Amino acid sequence: MRSVHRVYGFGPSATNALDGVDLTVPPGRFVSLIGPSGCGKSTLLRLVAGLERPDRGEVRVHGVTPAQACAAKMIGLVPQSPALLPWLSVLRNVTLPQKINRGAAGRRERIGGFEKRQVPDMRDLLVKAGLGEAMHKLPAQLSGGMQQRAAIVRAFGLRPDVLVMDEPFSALDEFTRESLQDQLLDLWDELKTTVLFVTHSVSEAVRLSDTVVVMAPRPGRIVETIDIGLPRPRGERLFKERRFHEYEDLIRDRLRHAWHGAAA
Ligand SMILES: Nc1ncnc2c1ncn2[C@@H]1O[C@H](COP(=O)(O)OP(=O)(O)OP(=O)(O)O)[C@@H](O)[C@H]1O
Ligand SMILES: [Mg+2]
């Protein structure tokens, strides 16, 4: 993203949702966005996912516009609520995108510079996500956490080059959340996707990310980009390590500044 501005509304009531945002995410990186409510995190994701366009500045995904990247199904979106189709089984929900997007591979090849994409075995991914027994059930028969896992598997199903996730774990209890983080890291490791992840949880951001982007509101902007130099895999032991908590403290400190700036 280069010098990206996004304004909602007009005149004195206009909101500067994003004001001069520059962000470069190298392929394969796991990047989290964190910041007070209203600082433009979802707006940033929507611009990358091609759901909106910037008023000024430029957004490119692997060198093409988000609209072109979407048409080639290079972008997978996990929205805050799982949005599964209630009349289809879990397995049919997660395989549907592959069935209706047969033309995308050709479009992606024309953009060029990519390896041919292997379509993952969705049954296998469901089993890995702990949904092996649930795959023939309807979404209404699953718990909220299971539905969220299904939405994540579905987003991985097209093997997107960029995976965009807006607070996917926010409604979960701590242990379900940790287990889903594990599963997400496993899938990420396996599929080598670039991830843009929004969260309000500092420990989640530190555990998952290569880079944490701290944002502040009014106007929405990036205040700091922090690389997390912790080794992977980042299992449970990480929570007992001093360096993990030092990163947490650093990010909390930056967030506090962002909050005070927001309140002023
Ligand atoms: N469609 C819209 N119309 C008008 N204003 C909007 C619209 N979408 C977002 N905004 C405003 O833009 C700003 C950024 O919103 P955004 O949803 O990106 O914030 P966020 O960082 O995702 O917040 P949260 O943590 O609460 O999800 C907010 O002030 C919001 O009120
Ligand atoms: Mg949001």
Tab-separated table of C-alpha atoms and ligand atoms in Angstrom:
chain	number	residue	atom	x	y	z
A	1	MET	CA	0.000	0.000	0.000
A	2	ARG	CA	1.437	3.349	-0.942
A	3	SER	CA	0.205	6.674	0.487
A	4	VAL	CA	-3.262	5.224	0.946
A	5	HIS	CA	-6.046	7.592	2.019
A	6	ARG	CA	-9.614	6.587	2.710
A	7	VAL	CA	-12.189	9.128	3.802
A	8	TYR	CA	-15.802	8.351	4.721
A	9	GLY	CA	-18.382	11.129	4.432
A	10	PHE	CA	-17.984	14.762	3.442
A	11	GLY	CA	-17.160	18.127	4.968
A	12	PRO	CA	-16.838	18.629	8.717
A	13	SER	CA	-18.313	15.211	9.534
A	14	ALA	CA	-15.822	13.355	7.318
A	15	THR	CA	-13.820	10.517	8.918
A	16	ASN	CA	-10.212	10.007	7.928
A	17	ALA	CA	-10.298	6.232	8.211
A	18	LEU	CA	-6.799	5.892	6.712
A	19	ASP	CA	-4.400	8.771	6.254
A	20	GLY	CA	-1.243	8.205	4.260
A	21	VAL	CA	-0.739	4.517	4.987
A	22	ASP	CA	2.400	2.879	3.598
A	23	LEU	CA	2.725	-0.854	4.150
A	24	THR	CA	4.709	-3.503	2.331
A	25	VAL	CA	4.146	-7.152	3.190
A	26	PRO	CA	6.638	-9.609	1.675
A	27	PRO	CA	5.131	-12.870	0.367
A	28	GLY	CA	4.669	-15.594	2.954
A	29	ARG	CA	4.773	-13.286	5.958
A	30	PHE	CA	2.340	-13.314	8.836
A	31	VAL	CA	1.419	-9.713	9.656
A	32	SER	CA	-1.008	-8.620	12.378
A	33	LEU	CA	-2.747	-5.267	12.681
A	34	ILE	CA	-3.563	-4.063	16.164
A	35	GLY	CA	-4.940	-0.742	17.440
A	36	PRO	CA	-7.843	0.985	19.168
A	37	SER	CA	-11.342	0.631	17.778
A	38	GLY	CA	-11.870	2.892	14.774
A	39	CYS	CA	-8.210	3.143	13.723
A	40	GLY	CA	-8.940	1.699	10.292
A	41	LYS	CA	-7.942	-1.975	10.598
A	42	SER	CA	-11.033	-3.349	8.864
A	43	THR	CA	-10.853	-0.573	6.291
A	44	LEU	CA	-7.284	-1.588	5.474
A	45	LEU	CA	-8.338	-5.231	5.068
A	46	ARG	CA	-11.287	-4.290	2.871
A	47	LEU	CA	-8.956	-2.306	0.585
A	48	VAL	CA	-6.621	-5.296	0.244
A	49	ALA	CA	-9.538	-7.675	-0.335
A	50	GLY	CA	-10.887	-5.385	-3.076
A	51	LEU	CA	-14.145	-4.648	-1.257
A	52	GLU	CA	-13.386	-0.903	-1.347
A	53	ARG	CA	-11.066	1.406	-3.189
A	54	PRO	CA	-8.745	4.072	-1.751
A	55	ASP	CA	-9.559	7.750	-2.327
A	56	ARG	CA	-5.883	8.374	-2.951
A	57	GLY	CA	-2.812	6.197	-3.134
A	58	GLU	CA	-2.279	2.714	-4.434
A	59	VAL	CA	-2.941	-0.851	-3.341
A	60	ARG	CA	-1.256	-3.733	-5.162
A	61	VAL	CA	-1.374	-7.447	-4.468
A	62	HIS	CA	1.448	-9.314	-6.176
A	63	GLY	CA	1.707	-6.404	-8.608
A	64	VAL	CA	-1.947	-6.290	-9.679
A	65	THR	CA	-5.004	-4.427	-8.388
A	66	PRO	CA	-7.048	-6.082	-5.627
A	67	ALA	CA	-9.928	-6.479	-8.109
A	68	GLN	CA	-7.694	-8.462	-10.488
A	69	ALA	CA	-6.270	-10.472	-7.582
A	70	CYS	CA	-9.816	-11.300	-6.440
A	71	ALA	CA	-10.874	-12.373	-9.908
A	72	ALA	CA	-7.914	-14.779	-9.906
A	73	LYS	CA	-8.955	-15.956	-6.408
A	74	MET	CA	-5.602	-14.987	-4.992
A	75	ILE	CA	-7.233	-13.543	-1.879
A	76	GLY	CA	-9.061	-15.511	0.803
A	77	LEU	CA	-11.162	-13.649	3.356
A	78	VAL	CA	-12.138	-14.911	6.792
A	79	PRO	CA	-14.767	-12.493	8.045
A	80	GLN	CA	-15.478	-11.862	11.703
A	81	SER	CA	-18.572	-14.068	11.610
A	82	PRO	CA	-18.198	-17.397	9.818
A	83	ALA	CA	-21.019	-16.922	7.247
A	84	LEU	CA	-21.404	-20.580	6.265
A	85	LEU	CA	-24.332	-21.594	4.070
A	86	PRO	CA	-26.784	-23.198	6.524
A	87	TRP	CA	-28.264	-25.717	4.088
A	88	LEU	CA	-24.935	-27.282	3.081
A	89	SER	CA	-22.855	-29.706	5.128
A	90	VAL	CA	-19.473	-28.527	6.400
A	91	LEU	CA	-17.707	-30.480	3.648
A	92	ARG	CA	-19.910	-28.969	0.946
A	93	ASN	CA	-19.428	-25.495	2.386
A	94	VAL	CA	-15.644	-25.729	2.227
A	95	THR	CA	-15.494	-27.332	-1.244
A	96	LEU	CA	-18.010	-24.950	-2.830
A	97	PRO	CA	-15.451	-22.194	-3.666
A	98	GLN	CA	-13.342	-24.700	-5.610
A	99	LYS	CA	-16.391	-25.748	-7.620
A	100	ILE	CA	-17.577	-22.280	-8.562
A	101	ASN	CA	-14.182	-20.766	-9.327
A	102	ARG	CA	-12.791	-22.982	-12.045
A	103	GLY	CA	-11.959	-19.964	-14.262
A	104	ALA	CA	-9.757	-18.358	-11.630
A	105	ALA	CA	-6.680	-20.512	-12.248
A	106	GLY	CA	-6.402	-19.233	-15.814
A	107	ARG	CA	-6.690	-15.623	-14.664
A	108	ARG	CA	-3.998	-16.215	-12.063
A	109	GLU	CA	-1.699	-17.774	-14.650
A	110	ARG	CA	-2.123	-14.747	-16.882
A	111	ILE	CA	-0.999	-12.494	-14.009
A	112	GLY	CA	2.064	-14.691	-14.017
A	113	GLY	CA	5.012	-15.348	-11.761
A	114	PHE	CA	3.284	-18.035	-9.705
A	115	GLU	CA	3.742	-21.702	-9.237
A	116	LYS	CA	0.786	-23.750	-10.308
A	117	ARG	CA	-1.550	-24.045	-7.380
A	118	GLN	CA	-2.242	-27.477	-5.970
A	119	VAL	CA	-5.821	-27.668	-4.787
A	120	PRO	CA	-5.643	-29.001	-1.238
A	121	ASP	CA	-7.598	-32.041	-0.159
A	122	MET	CA	-10.432	-30.493	1.812
A	123	ARG	CA	-11.245	-33.640	3.768
A	124	ASP	CA	-7.650	-33.752	4.899
A	125	LEU	CA	-7.699	-30.066	5.924
A	126	LEU	CA	-10.963	-30.587	7.831
A	127	VAL	CA	-9.439	-33.503	9.722
A	128	LYS	CA	-6.374	-31.393	10.546
A	129	ALA	CA	-8.652	-28.633	11.823
A	130	GLY	CA	-10.356	-31.136	14.145
A	131	LEU	CA	-13.533	-31.297	12.057
A	132	GLY	CA	-13.208	-34.843	10.756
A	133	GLU	CA	-16.264	-36.050	12.621
A	134	ALA	CA	-18.236	-32.895	11.862
A	135	MET	CA	-17.710	-32.710	8.122
A	136	HIS	CA	-21.101	-34.157	7.189
A	137	LYS	CA	-23.043	-32.081	9.693
A	138	LEU	CA	-24.858	-28.835	9.002
A	139	PRO	CA	-23.387	-25.584	10.404
A	140	ALA	CA	-26.272	-25.267	12.894
A	141	GLN	CA	-25.163	-28.546	14.475
A	142	LEU	CA	-21.692	-27.147	15.261
A	143	SER	CA	-20.425	-24.928	18.057
A	144	GLY	CA	-19.323	-21.359	17.225
A	145	GLY	CA	-15.650	-22.343	17.421
A	146	MET	CA	-16.179	-25.257	15.046
A	147	GLN	CA	-17.969	-22.963	12.603
A	148	GLN	CA	-15.037	-20.561	12.743
A	149	ARG	CA	-12.622	-23.390	12.022
A	150	ALA	CA	-14.765	-24.386	9.048
A	151	ALA	CA	-14.606	-20.781	7.763
A	152	ILE	CA	-10.808	-20.844	8.052
A	153	VAL	CA	-10.567	-24.146	6.205
A	154	ARG	CA	-12.879	-22.774	3.519
A	155	ALA	CA	-10.638	-19.725	3.056
A	156	PHE	CA	-7.614	-22.006	2.710
A	157	GLY	CA	-9.481	-24.134	0.217
A	158	LEU	CA	-8.559	-22.088	-2.820
A	159	ARG	CA	-5.034	-21.927	-1.545
A	160	PRO	CA	-5.053	-18.146	-1.616
A	161	ASP	CA	-1.792	-16.280	-2.051
A	162	VAL	CA	-3.028	-13.774	0.532
A	163	LEU	CA	-5.250	-14.668	3.478
A	164	VAL	CA	-7.071	-11.755	5.107
A	165	MET	CA	-8.595	-12.380	8.544
A	166	ASP	CA	-10.638	-9.852	10.538
A	167	GLU	CA	-10.668	-10.793	14.246
A	168	PRO	CA	-11.412	-14.419	13.404
A	169	PHE	CA	-10.950	-15.661	16.984
A	170	SER	CA	-12.437	-12.768	18.916
A	171	ALA	CA	-15.541	-14.599	20.105
A	172	LEU	CA	-13.746	-17.670	21.461
A	173	ASP	CA	-12.665	-18.746	24.919
A	174	GLU	CA	-8.952	-18.691	25.635
A	175	PHE	CA	-8.220	-22.380	25.116
A	176	THR	CA	-10.276	-22.772	21.958
A	177	ARG	CA	-8.492	-19.678	20.709
A	178	GLU	CA	-5.053	-21.144	21.470
A	179	SER	CA	-5.920	-24.374	19.758
A	180	LEU	CA	-7.156	-22.490	16.694
A	181	GLN	CA	-3.945	-20.441	16.676
A	182	ASP	CA	-2.015	-23.733	16.575
A	183	GLN	CA	-4.103	-24.974	13.693
A	184	LEU	CA	-3.764	-21.697	11.809
A	185	LEU	CA	0.022	-21.763	12.217
A	186	ASP	CA	0.134	-25.358	10.976
A	187	LEU	CA	-1.940	-24.524	7.919
A	188	TRP	CA	0.090	-21.387	7.253
A	189	ASP	CA	3.297	-23.367	7.508
A	190	GLU	CA	1.976	-25.962	5.117
A	191	LEU	CA	0.437	-23.659	2.518
A	192	LYS	CA	2.974	-20.759	2.697
A	193	THR	CA	0.249	-18.161	2.422
A	194	THR	CA	0.755	-14.466	3.186
A	195	VAL	CA	-1.484	-13.560	6.132
A	196	LEU	CA	-2.960	-10.207	7.157
A	197	PHE	CA	-4.598	-10.693	10.537
A	198	VAL	CA	-6.570	-8.252	12.690
A	199	THR	CA	-6.722	-8.805	16.433
A	200	HIS	CA	-7.268	-6.895	19.674
A	201	SER	CA	-5.175	-9.427	21.612
A	202	VAL	CA	-1.553	-8.456	22.180
A	203	SER	CA	-0.433	-11.984	23.081
A	204	GLU	CA	-2.168	-13.413	20.019
A	205	ALA	CA	-0.421	-10.862	17.785
A	206	VAL	CA	3.008	-11.660	19.286
A	207	ARG	CA	2.531	-15.408	19.147
A	208	LEU	CA	1.350	-15.563	15.544
A	209	SER	CA	3.185	-12.808	13.740
A	210	ASP	CA	6.418	-12.107	11.961
A	211	THR	CA	5.457	-8.445	12.107
A	212	VAL	CA	2.972	-6.512	14.248
A	213	VAL	CA	1.637	-3.241	12.841
A	214	VAL	CA	0.379	-0.844	15.521
A	215	MET	CA	-2.237	1.659	14.371
A	216	ALA	CA	-3.822	4.766	15.891
A	217	PRO	CA	-7.100	6.542	15.073
A	218	ARG	CA	-8.184	10.057	14.037
A	219	PRO	CA	-6.728	9.977	11.520
A	220	GLY	CA	-6.277	6.221	11.043
A	221	ARG	CA	-2.579	5.564	10.552
A	222	ILE	CA	0.327	3.231	11.228
A	223	VAL	CA	2.384	4.358	14.217
A	224	GLU	CA	4.895	1.551	14.410
A	225	THR	CA	5.884	-1.680	12.739
A	226	ILE	CA	7.501	-4.207	15.070
A	227	ASP	CA	9.245	-7.359	13.848
A	228	ILE	CA	8.851	-10.286	16.244
A	229	GLY	CA	12.196	-12.046	16.437
A	230	LEU	CA	10.987	-15.168	18.241
A	231	PRO	CA	11.867	-18.603	16.874
A	232	ARG	CA	9.226	-20.923	15.418
A	233	PRO	CA	7.431	-23.188	16.048
A	234	ARG	CA	5.828	-21.117	18.785
A	235	GLY	CA	4.191	-23.666	21.019
A	236	GLU	CA	2.858	-23.323	24.538
A	237	ARG	CA	6.338	-23.007	26.029
A	238	LEU	CA	6.575	-19.573	24.460
A	239	PHE	CA	4.188	-18.155	27.070
A	240	LYS	CA	6.793	-18.824	29.766
A	241	GLU	CA	9.617	-17.068	27.959
A	242	ARG	CA	10.840	-13.635	28.974
A	243	ARG	CA	11.322	-12.422	25.395
A	244	PHE	CA	7.699	-13.179	24.590
A	245	HIS	CA	6.573	-10.925	27.425
A	246	GLU	CA	9.055	-8.216	26.447
A	247	TYR	CA	7.418	-8.042	23.029
A	248	GLU	CA	4.005	-7.928	24.690
A	249	ASP	CA	5.124	-5.050	26.921
A	250	LEU	CA	6.582	-3.152	23.979
A	251	ILE	CA	3.367	-3.443	21.980
A	252	ARG	CA	1.189	-2.575	25.009
A	253	ASP	CA	3.282	0.533	25.512
A	254	ARG	CA	2.806	1.618	21.889
A	255	LEU	CA	-0.921	0.875	22.124
A	256	ARG	CA	-1.217	2.982	25.260
A	257	HIS	CA	0.210	5.918	23.336
A	258	ALA	CA	-2.216	5.248	20.503
A	259	TRP	CA	-5.085	5.215	23.023
A	260	HIS	CA	-4.044	8.459	24.689
A	261	GLY	CA	-3.674	10.054	21.273
A	262	ALA	CA	-7.164	8.794	20.463
A	263	ALA	CA	-8.673	10.225	23.661
A	264	ALA	CA	-7.025	13.653	23.291
B	1	LIG	N1	-18.918	2.525	5.623
B	1	LIG	C1	-18.522	3.489	6.479
B	1	LIG	N2	-19.124	4.700	6.490
B	1	LIG	C2	-18.727	5.687	7.314
B	1	LIG	N3	-17.719	5.559	8.198
B	1	LIG	C3	-17.081	4.387	8.250
B	1	LIG	C4	-17.450	3.281	7.403
B	1	LIG	N4	-16.644	2.236	7.680
B	1	LIG	C5	-15.809	2.665	8.647
B	1	LIG	N5	-16.056	3.948	8.986
B	1	LIG	C6	-15.330	4.753	9.979
B	1	LIG	O1	-13.941	4.656	9.672
B	1	LIG	C7	-13.171	4.502	10.846
B	1	LIG	C8	-12.368	3.218	10.759
B	1	LIG	O2	-13.252	2.126	10.800
B	1	LIG	P1	-12.765	0.593	10.811
B	1	LIG	O3	-13.961	-0.258	10.754
B	1	LIG	O4	-11.743	0.416	9.749
B	1	LIG	O5	-12.066	0.524	12.246
B	1	LIG	P2	-11.421	-0.727	13.000
B	1	LIG	O6	-10.015	-0.356	13.339
B	1	LIG	O7	-11.639	-1.960	12.231
B	1	LIG	O8	-12.266	-0.741	14.375
B	1	LIG	P3	-12.754	-2.008	15.298
B	1	LIG	O9	-11.552	-2.399	16.106
B	1	LIG	O10	-13.823	-1.404	16.143
B	1	LIG	O11	-13.256	-3.082	14.383
B	1	LIG	C9	-14.145	4.563	12.011
B	1	LIG	O12	-14.167	5.874	12.511
B	1	LIG	C10	-15.482	4.207	11.375
B	1	LIG	O13	-16.528	4.846	12.057
B	2	MG	MG	-12.796	-3.711	12.544
